[in-house]
XYZ file of C-alpha atoms in Angstrom:
365
model
C 0.000 0.000 0.000
C 1.311 3.438 -0.878
C 1.325 6.336 1.556
C 0.418 9.986 1.240
C 3.373 12.267 1.876
C 2.841 15.535 3.706
C 5.037 18.519 4.554
C 3.800 21.525 6.538
C 5.336 25.000 6.480
C 6.968 26.335 9.623
C 4.086 28.743 10.283
C 1.433 26.107 9.564
C -0.317 28.238 6.929
C 0.291 25.833 4.037
C 0.790 22.084 3.758
C 1.977 20.107 0.723
C 0.552 16.662 -0.085
C 1.834 14.152 -2.649
C 0.439 10.694 -3.297
C 3.839 9.335 -4.293
C 7.427 10.455 -4.660
C 8.595 8.302 -7.579
C 7.554 9.350 -11.080
C 8.295 7.124 -14.057
C 9.952 8.317 -17.260
C 8.776 6.144 -20.157
C 11.314 7.804 -22.525
C 8.637 9.412 -24.725
C 6.620 10.789 -21.790
C 6.847 11.240 -18.021
C 4.173 10.620 -15.403
C 2.358 13.780 -14.346
C 3.428 15.148 -10.955
C 0.210 16.011 -9.141
C -0.665 16.915 -5.584
C -2.632 19.209 -3.316
C -1.737 22.225 -1.187
C -3.858 22.993 1.863
C -4.044 26.764 2.355
C -5.128 28.739 5.434
C -6.041 32.129 3.899
C -6.040 33.862 7.294
C -2.246 33.654 7.468
C -1.438 35.024 3.999
C -1.799 38.780 4.663
C -2.807 39.396 1.065
C -0.053 37.260 -0.412
C -0.453 34.336 -2.812
C 0.500 30.672 -2.739
C 2.653 29.172 -5.487
C 4.062 25.719 -6.194
C 7.115 24.936 -8.274
C 8.719 21.798 -9.591
C 12.449 22.104 -10.220
C 15.067 19.784 -11.689
C 18.453 20.959 -10.457
C 22.089 19.968 -10.772
C 23.795 20.113 -7.386
C 27.573 20.361 -7.605
C 28.540 21.384 -4.085
C 27.530 20.923 -0.488
C 24.986 23.343 0.965
C 27.347 24.191 3.810
C 29.709 25.676 1.202
C 27.020 28.124 0.054
C 28.688 31.326 1.252
C 28.862 34.959 0.101
C 25.855 34.443 -2.127
C 27.393 31.693 -4.260
C 24.919 29.039 -5.341
C 26.076 25.471 -5.755
C 22.881 24.485 -7.557
C 21.862 25.168 -11.117
C 18.256 24.786 -12.227
C 18.066 22.645 -15.358
C 14.280 23.064 -15.612
C 11.704 24.806 -13.434
C 7.972 25.435 -13.689
C 5.725 27.464 -11.367
C 1.956 27.609 -10.879
C -0.236 29.791 -8.676
C -2.636 27.706 -6.598
C -4.183 30.396 -4.364
C -6.104 32.447 -5.209
C -7.099 30.059 -8.037
C -6.417 31.489 -11.483
C -8.173 29.116 -13.869
C -11.219 26.944 -14.277
C -11.888 23.644 -12.590
C -9.295 21.404 -14.186
C -9.887 17.660 -14.189
C -8.435 16.088 -11.074
C -6.692 12.740 -10.949
C -8.044 9.985 -8.672
C -5.114 10.689 -6.342
C -6.041 14.372 -6.117
C -9.719 13.550 -5.578
C -8.734 11.307 -2.676
C -6.469 13.982 -1.195
C -9.102 16.716 -1.586
C -11.594 14.642 0.409
C -9.107 14.464 3.266
C -7.937 18.086 3.084
C -11.361 19.673 2.620
C -12.335 23.050 1.197
C -8.890 24.539 1.804
C -7.311 22.135 -0.701
C -5.859 23.477 -3.958
C -4.853 20.938 -6.614
C -1.822 21.352 -8.886
C -0.051 19.324 -11.567
C 3.140 19.497 -13.624
C 4.126 17.792 -16.861
C 7.877 17.284 -17.117
C 9.439 17.195 -20.589
C 10.978 13.859 -21.647
C 14.502 15.240 -22.076
C 15.276 15.747 -18.378
C 17.810 13.445 -16.684
C 16.772 10.961 -14.016
C 17.502 11.356 -10.317
C 21.111 10.366 -9.735
C 23.819 11.125 -7.181
C 27.591 10.814 -7.245
C 28.788 8.798 -4.272
C 30.860 10.904 -1.868
C 34.175 9.705 -0.518
C 34.489 8.266 3.002
C 35.557 11.662 4.433
C 33.158 13.864 2.448
C 30.275 15.566 4.260
C 27.030 17.209 3.208
C 24.796 16.306 0.310
C 26.259 14.436 -2.625
C 26.580 16.028 -6.054
C 23.911 14.973 -8.472
C 20.559 15.673 -10.120
C 17.484 16.035 -7.941
C 13.840 17.054 -8.259
C 11.973 19.174 -5.721
C 8.332 20.203 -5.304
C 8.018 23.334 -3.178
C 4.956 25.306 -2.049
C 5.558 28.845 -0.831
C 3.818 32.068 0.155
C 4.885 35.188 -1.748
C 3.653 38.327 -3.455
C 4.988 37.185 -6.832
C 5.894 33.826 -8.332
C 9.530 34.708 -8.955
C 10.764 38.132 -7.904
C 14.434 38.895 -7.446
C 13.499 41.636 -4.960
C 11.388 39.428 -2.704
C 12.906 37.353 0.077
C 10.834 34.259 0.857
C 11.291 33.180 4.453
C 11.807 29.531 5.275
C 8.732 29.463 7.525
C 6.622 30.348 4.461
C 7.743 27.278 2.503
C 7.305 23.514 2.513
C 9.062 21.113 0.182
C 9.256 17.452 -0.740
C 11.984 15.808 -2.788
C 10.755 13.477 -5.541
C 12.504 11.149 -7.962
C 12.307 10.752 -11.714
C 13.093 7.126 -12.496
C 13.213 4.759 -15.462
C 12.531 1.041 -15.536
C 13.852 -1.521 -17.966
C 11.610 -1.841 -21.035
C 10.202 -5.231 -21.999
C 13.081 -6.826 -23.832
C 13.925 -10.357 -24.912
C 16.472 -9.397 -27.549
C 19.809 -11.216 -27.683
C 22.768 -9.358 -26.292
C 25.480 -7.542 -28.248
C 28.475 -9.302 -29.770
C 31.937 -7.947 -30.614
C 35.054 -9.506 -32.093
C 38.613 -8.575 -32.937
C 41.468 -10.220 -34.791
C 44.903 -9.054 -33.685
C 48.213 -9.706 -35.374
C 51.419 -9.485 -33.336
C 54.965 -8.549 -34.275
C 57.091 -11.412 -35.491
C 54.088 -13.718 -35.996
C 52.303 -14.495 -39.229
C 49.020 -15.608 -37.652
C 46.598 -13.771 -35.308
C 44.601 -14.200 -32.124
C 40.850 -13.991 -32.693
C 38.644 -12.936 -29.760
C 34.850 -12.924 -29.776
C 32.697 -11.870 -26.794
C 28.926 -11.627 -26.382
C 26.255 -11.090 -23.720
C 23.354 -13.491 -23.356
C 20.746 -10.699 -23.403
C 20.486 -6.975 -24.031
C 19.114 -5.811 -20.639
C 20.252 -6.911 -17.179
C 18.673 -6.073 -13.826
C 20.603 -4.716 -10.837
C 21.919 -7.618 -8.763
C 21.586 -10.240 -11.496
C 24.732 -12.023 -12.699
C 25.908 -10.893 -16.133
C 26.947 -13.793 -18.356
C 29.773 -13.052 -20.788
C 30.479 -15.652 -23.474
C 34.106 -15.711 -24.650
C 35.526 -17.510 -27.692
C 39.267 -17.471 -28.491
C 41.142 -18.878 -31.455
C 44.856 -18.569 -30.772
C 46.671 -19.285 -34.019
C 49.978 -17.826 -32.808
C 52.957 -19.312 -31.012
C 52.140 -17.133 -28.006
C 50.164 -18.095 -24.881
C 47.095 -16.321 -23.506
C 48.017 -16.208 -19.816
C 44.765 -14.921 -18.335
C 41.465 -13.221 -19.065
C 40.298 -10.022 -17.362
C 36.666 -8.899 -17.587
C 35.483 -5.492 -16.390
C 32.140 -3.747 -16.062
C 32.698 -0.014 -16.441
C 30.293 2.790 -15.576
C 30.417 5.846 -17.838
C 29.073 9.014 -16.216
C 28.506 11.841 -18.674
C 28.151 15.162 -16.819
C 26.499 17.452 -19.363
C 26.156 20.961 -17.967
C 28.324 23.866 -19.094
C 30.341 21.382 -21.103
C 30.231 17.630 -21.491
C 32.702 15.475 -19.546
C 32.627 11.688 -19.261
C 34.125 9.822 -16.308
C 34.800 6.089 -16.492
C 35.014 3.923 -13.371
C 35.268 0.144 -13.073
C 32.415 -1.137 -10.875
C 33.315 -4.815 -11.239
C 36.639 -6.456 -12.134
C 37.246 -10.189 -12.377
C 40.460 -11.990 -13.348
C 40.363 -15.576 -14.602
C 43.522 -17.670 -14.754
C 42.592 -19.446 -17.971
C 45.549 -20.445 -20.168
C 45.083 -20.787 -23.913
C 48.148 -22.386 -25.421
C 49.582 -21.731 -28.860
C 47.541 -23.042 -31.790
C 44.488 -23.870 -29.720
C 40.879 -22.723 -29.242
C 38.887 -21.889 -26.145
C 35.231 -21.252 -25.361
C 33.678 -20.524 -21.958
C 31.030 -18.395 -20.221
C 31.970 -16.164 -17.286
C 29.739 -14.389 -14.788
C 30.136 -10.964 -13.163
C 27.887 -9.185 -10.677
C 28.417 -5.403 -10.384
C 27.063 -4.323 -6.984
C 27.132 -1.037 -5.135
C 28.049 -2.933 -1.952
C 31.417 -3.735 -3.548
C 31.999 -0.078 -4.447
C 31.042 1.716 -1.218
C 34.451 3.357 -0.842
C 34.732 4.614 -4.406
C 34.223 8.355 -4.688
C 32.287 9.505 -7.746
C 30.417 6.270 -8.498
C 26.951 7.224 -9.794
C 24.013 5.800 -7.832
C 20.282 6.064 -8.359
C 18.844 9.013 -6.435
C 17.603 8.136 -2.974
C 15.154 9.770 -0.596
C 16.449 10.171 2.966
C 18.721 7.253 3.969
C 17.063 4.421 2.091
C 19.076 1.818 0.244
C 19.932 2.327 -3.396
C 22.047 0.692 -6.088
C 24.319 1.597 -8.954
C 22.771 4.214 -11.214
C 20.613 2.801 -13.988
C 21.416 3.223 -17.662
C 19.860 6.425 -19.002
C 17.390 5.740 -21.794
C 16.666 8.590 -24.210
C 15.020 9.215 -27.549
C 18.436 9.957 -28.992
C 17.544 13.205 -30.740
C 16.884 15.141 -27.534
C 19.752 17.064 -25.987
C 19.845 16.303 -22.280
C 21.583 18.104 -19.444
C 22.569 16.749 -16.064
C 24.077 13.317 -15.482
C 23.677 10.573 -18.072
C 24.706 6.979 -17.293
C 25.869 4.124 -19.523
C 27.807 0.888 -19.027
C 30.119 -1.354 -20.998
C 31.691 -4.765 -20.527
C 35.372 -5.018 -21.469
C 37.058 -8.371 -22.138
C 40.851 -8.267 -22.054
C 43.292 -11.063 -22.937
C 46.821 -10.939 -21.519
C 49.021 -12.538 -24.185
C 52.571 -13.535 -23.247
C 55.491 -12.558 -25.408
C 57.224 -15.915 -25.529
C 60.608 -16.437 -27.172
C 63.825 -14.667 -26.197
C 62.155 -11.298 -25.495
C 59.666 -12.787 -23.041
C 57.463 -10.249 -21.290
C 58.841 -7.356 -23.353
C 56.575 -8.403 -26.211
C 53.514 -9.204 -24.077
C 50.347 -7.602 -25.357
C 46.619 -7.172 -24.723
C 43.666 -8.064 -26.910
C 40.478 -6.199 -25.960
C 36.836 -5.978 -27.034
C 34.015 -3.880 -25.559
C 30.286 -4.562 -25.324
C 27.515 -2.077 -24.439
C 25.538 -3.050 -21.324
C 22.083 -1.880 -20.250
C 21.717 -2.144 -16.463
C 18.339 -1.192 -14.948
C 15.573 -2.141 -12.510
C 12.555 -4.157 -13.629
C 9.200 -2.417 -13.782
C 7.214 -3.193 -10.606
C 4.067 -5.257 -10.987
C 0.843 -3.216 -10.657
C 0.215 -0.005 -8.739
C -1.003 -0.272 -5.162
C -4.186 1.413 -3.950
C -3.901 4.790 -2.259
C -3.597 4.570 1.491
C -4.509 7.797 3.229
C -1.847 7.556 5.868
C -0.058 10.910 6.022
C 3.707 10.645 6.323
C 5.730 13.751 7.150
C 8.732 13.615 4.829
């Protein structure tokens, strides 16, 4: 059963209600963010009540916000006036109808439609000695009392506001396609025949926590020996803000002591399991956005329509298969070499089964 989330302003004159805090991005559209604000007109002193939904990039801790410097940049923001009402009686969702029954005549409904080119909620894992909020992309719904929706000359006091953090999330699409395959043929110095490496994944999409099966085929036609096989899962974090920078971090590394002798073939499947629990000490690993101190996992692959320019933090993964080939002969290790192929990996959470009924249990959050 889902809960109703509530946040009351410091002066008690407004209260914000949301039926849920996770909103699903289906790539071509995003679930509507809807809720209700309860307004006590007696405490407004002629002012109005507004609600905004903001997607922001946070790149510094709030305790570093000094001398007017802001360590947040709004990627997208939308505001609506809820009191006094400005429009007609818009159609209310079942969630809003349920909330309005509980709130009564002082309830004011609102809704926002996010565009599909916004990033998902994601945070960059701080180091063991870092403090404050992590860098990342977050979404916030805030109700506030003011004379104008957005005036640079007006200072809005904290007691006149109430806010709830929400998440924009994506789930793995239905997919039974076979996984990607890559191959390479590499010729070495002083040899007339190559090493051929082929690697493939069993399926295109993997869920967090599931083992990833990597099929490896090797045809070693040389006089050299393949001493071992290394397989990595790498997370690529593209921070697209003022410029675009991509950071690559290994989130799973396995080394297999398989030996493939000269003029021989080899075929085997290996399994890897990239888990956040094995990367807790790594600063800068991207994780799915969390609310409060709940558990999370490695950030999910970002799905997009491809033609939409996105800002924020975009996540992708790849599997890298690396053969360590010995030099052999008189020069030994001086002529050792690597043979490497890369495979794209989609790592996400499965879509939950069915939506639960609304439970009118108010949770301050």
